Every structure is written in C-alpha cells, then in structure tokens.
C-alpha cells in the first residue's frame, strides 16, 4: 500500500528516522579504547529518564521480559514472598514469571480496568509483622487495559506500614512517556524496554536498581548468569559489557535520548497527555467506553476501547490493517475480542493520532459498529485545538462566541 503505515500498537512504536539513521552503522570493536565514549554517557542519560541520581542503570540485550527476570534473579531467593496485583495480561505474565522462578507470590486479584490499590497493600504489609514479604510488584502502566496506577501512593502505603519490602515497578509502557520518578518514589527495581517510549526497536531490557536493590543482590539466592548485575557492574564501570553488546541499539539509544532531551522530558509527558486526551475525546464521541473504569486509571500511553456486544474487536483490528494500513492493538487474554487498543506513545503528533482515529472510525463502521464517521476525529481536533489555543493564550471559537453572545451557546 502506498504511503506510510500507521503503527498504533502500544509497542513497538514508531522509530524516528533520525534513530533509524543512527542505527545504520558498521560493526566495530566493542573492546576498543574509544567504545566507552559511546556507552558511559548512555548510563548517565538513562538515569535522567528514570529520574534517578542514586540508581544504577543496566542495559541488557533483551526485551522487557528479560529486564523483569534480571530484577527478580538479582535481588530475591527461592521461596521469597512477594506481593503483586493482577489486573491485566502484563501484570499476569510478570506474576507467572515470579512463580516460575520459585517465588511465593501473594496475588491481589483486581478487576481488569482498574489498577493497584495502595490501601490493600498497606493493610497486608501492616499485618506482615515478621517482614516475610520481600518485595511489592506494581505495574505502573498496564498496557493490556490502558490503566496507569499511582506508584507514589504505593510507596506511601509501604512507608505507612513501615515495611522494608523492595518496590519492583514495571515501567515498560510508561518510562520515557509518562512521568516516572524512581528516586522520589524510592523504586528499587524500575523496569523498562526499548520499544515503547524510548522509540527504538525491541532489543534492550533496561533496569534501574536502587542502592537497596544492589545491596540485596549480594545475598540473593536465585541463580543468574546472563542477567547478573555483578558482571555488568564490573564491565560497565569502564564502559564495557560482559558480552557482545547490541551495537546498533546503543547508537539508536544515544539518538533517541538526544531527541527526548531536545524536546524536554516534561514536554514529552505533556504531549502524551494531550494526545491521550484526544483519543479519549474520540472514544466518548463514538459513544464507547474505555476499558479503564474511571478517569483516575486512564493511561496517557494506551487506550483500550470496549466494543459493543456482538462485535469482535479482532474484526475492527483486521479491517483497519487490511483496508487502511493501520495497526491497532489486540485485546489480550480476558479481554480478547472485547477491546481494541490505540497505542498513543512515542514519536507521535496530533495529526498522526487524528489519522489513527479516522482509520479506527472507518474500521468500526465497516464491521457494523454504529459510529458517526468524523465524530471521533472532530472531537479529537477540538481537543487538540483547545490545547494549542490555551498554550498560545488565544480564545477558542467557543470563547470568542461567548464574548459576543453571552446569552447563547455555539452549536457544533
Ligand atoms: N510489561 C509491560 C507493561 C508491557 O507492555 C510489556 C510488553 O508489551 C512487557 C512488560 C513485556 O515486554 P517485552 O515484550 O519487551 O518482553
């Protein structure tokens, strides 16, 4: 199909042309004296994205799943108890990994569409007088349902219970797109992947470990080899890796970090908030509902949209893909067929998101969902324009009309 493909799955995300070009490099000697000029600044710059000065960043040639495994295997011992909330496919897979590694997981089952409930965590930790629970696991942004949880509140809950458990946070679909405060929230293991907010292909599993997590790694009994923090710490100190690094990915990472810092992180977060607002305005205009049950759970990186009864969300995704060159995210596991997802993270702007909304609208109409063509696009346009006007301090059409006609309301 002519023209660009519209990639709106919540990862992998679009890789900016600048990053693609930066990755087009000849292979080189990763043991040369020059190599650390590339790598040492990467560790420092990644810490800015994690908002950490105290932490140690690890870059593994893996996906986010590998970063999960690195986090557990370096800090815990077989049979250790951890507390985890399950409310979507990724929190489920993370729990599954913990169990398969031999950890004793106490699972808090939450309704899909909601997220971590800090008050429940506090209650359980308060009751755990013997401090048997070694870790609390929280998925910051559940990509399957489009739910963001309040990690600052989880930290407060742990503190209120005066409990020493480590805090493990999955930030795979938030770090680099949403405000993630590793030091302020005292996150002990923050987990990221390269293919979402960092705008790279999949291939790097990135972990930011706190001094407490590093301390725990000295006595942790789970076996690890490939993911051993200690091997990494020794080699990374001088800018090297214990095995062959994924060279083009590191060049790409240098460029993507540059792009994020040029835009400025706070602006990146605001942009994601505005783009998400446009998608949510469209969903409302379609008369549909997000899977996230309340605004407090709404994610600024992905929206899962519930399709009407009798409609299969997979058909919407297929029509969008085949007819309009648009990739939407599938419903996973419990919500398979019940939702489709729009990923709105990474290298995106207003008009790209309007394209995705327009395509989703056509695909929904194609499969028999009663949506008015243009309704979602119009609502998102209004949302984006209101934001632009507010930034430039120009009155919107509605405000200008209201000034002249204080008695009336502008009909759209
Ligand atoms: N955690 C979350 C929240 C995710 O969205 C994903 C992937 O989409 C993962 C973990 C797993 O990461 P990966 O697929 O890079 O292994």
Short mmCIF file of C-alpha atoms and ligand atoms in Angstrom, two decimals, residues 63-65 68 90 139 141 143 170 172-173 195-196, ligand 1:
data_model
loop_
_atom_site.label_atom_id
_atom_site.label_comp_id
_atom_site.label_asym_id
_atom_site.label_seq_id
_atom_site.Cartn_x
_atom_site.Cartn_y
_atom_site.Cartn_z
CA UNK A 63 13.29 -7.30 25.80
CA UNK A 64 11.33 -6.04 28.82
CA UNK A 65 10.73 -9.64 29.88
CA UNK A 68 11.84 -8.48 34.66
CA UNK A 90 1.24 -7.95 31.68
CA UNK A 139 2.82 -2.47 37.01
CA UNK A 141 1.07 1.18 33.16
CA UNK A 143 -0.66 -1.99 28.54
CA UNK A 170 7.19 -2.35 35.65
CA UNK A 172 7.82 -0.84 30.26
CA UNK A 173 4.99 1.17 28.69
CA UNK A 195 10.47 -0.38 22.03
CA UNK A 196 7.95 1.99 23.60
N1 LIG B 1 5.39 -5.10 30.74
C1 LIG B 1 4.54 -4.34 30.04
C2 LIG B 1 3.69 -3.35 30.78
C3 LIG B 1 4.45 -4.49 28.66
O1 LIG B 1 3.60 -3.73 27.96
C4 LIG B 1 5.25 -5.44 28.01
C5 LIG B 1 5.16 -5.63 26.55
O2 LIG B 1 4.34 -5.09 25.88
C6 LIG B 1 6.11 -6.20 28.78
C7 LIG B 1 6.17 -6.00 30.13
C8 LIG B 1 6.97 -7.26 28.16
O3 LIG B 1 7.97 -6.64 27.42
P1 LIG B 1 8.64 -7.35 26.17
O4 LIG B 1 7.58 -7.70 25.22
O5 LIG B 1 9.59 -6.26 25.68
O6 LIG B 1 9.38 -8.52 26.70
#
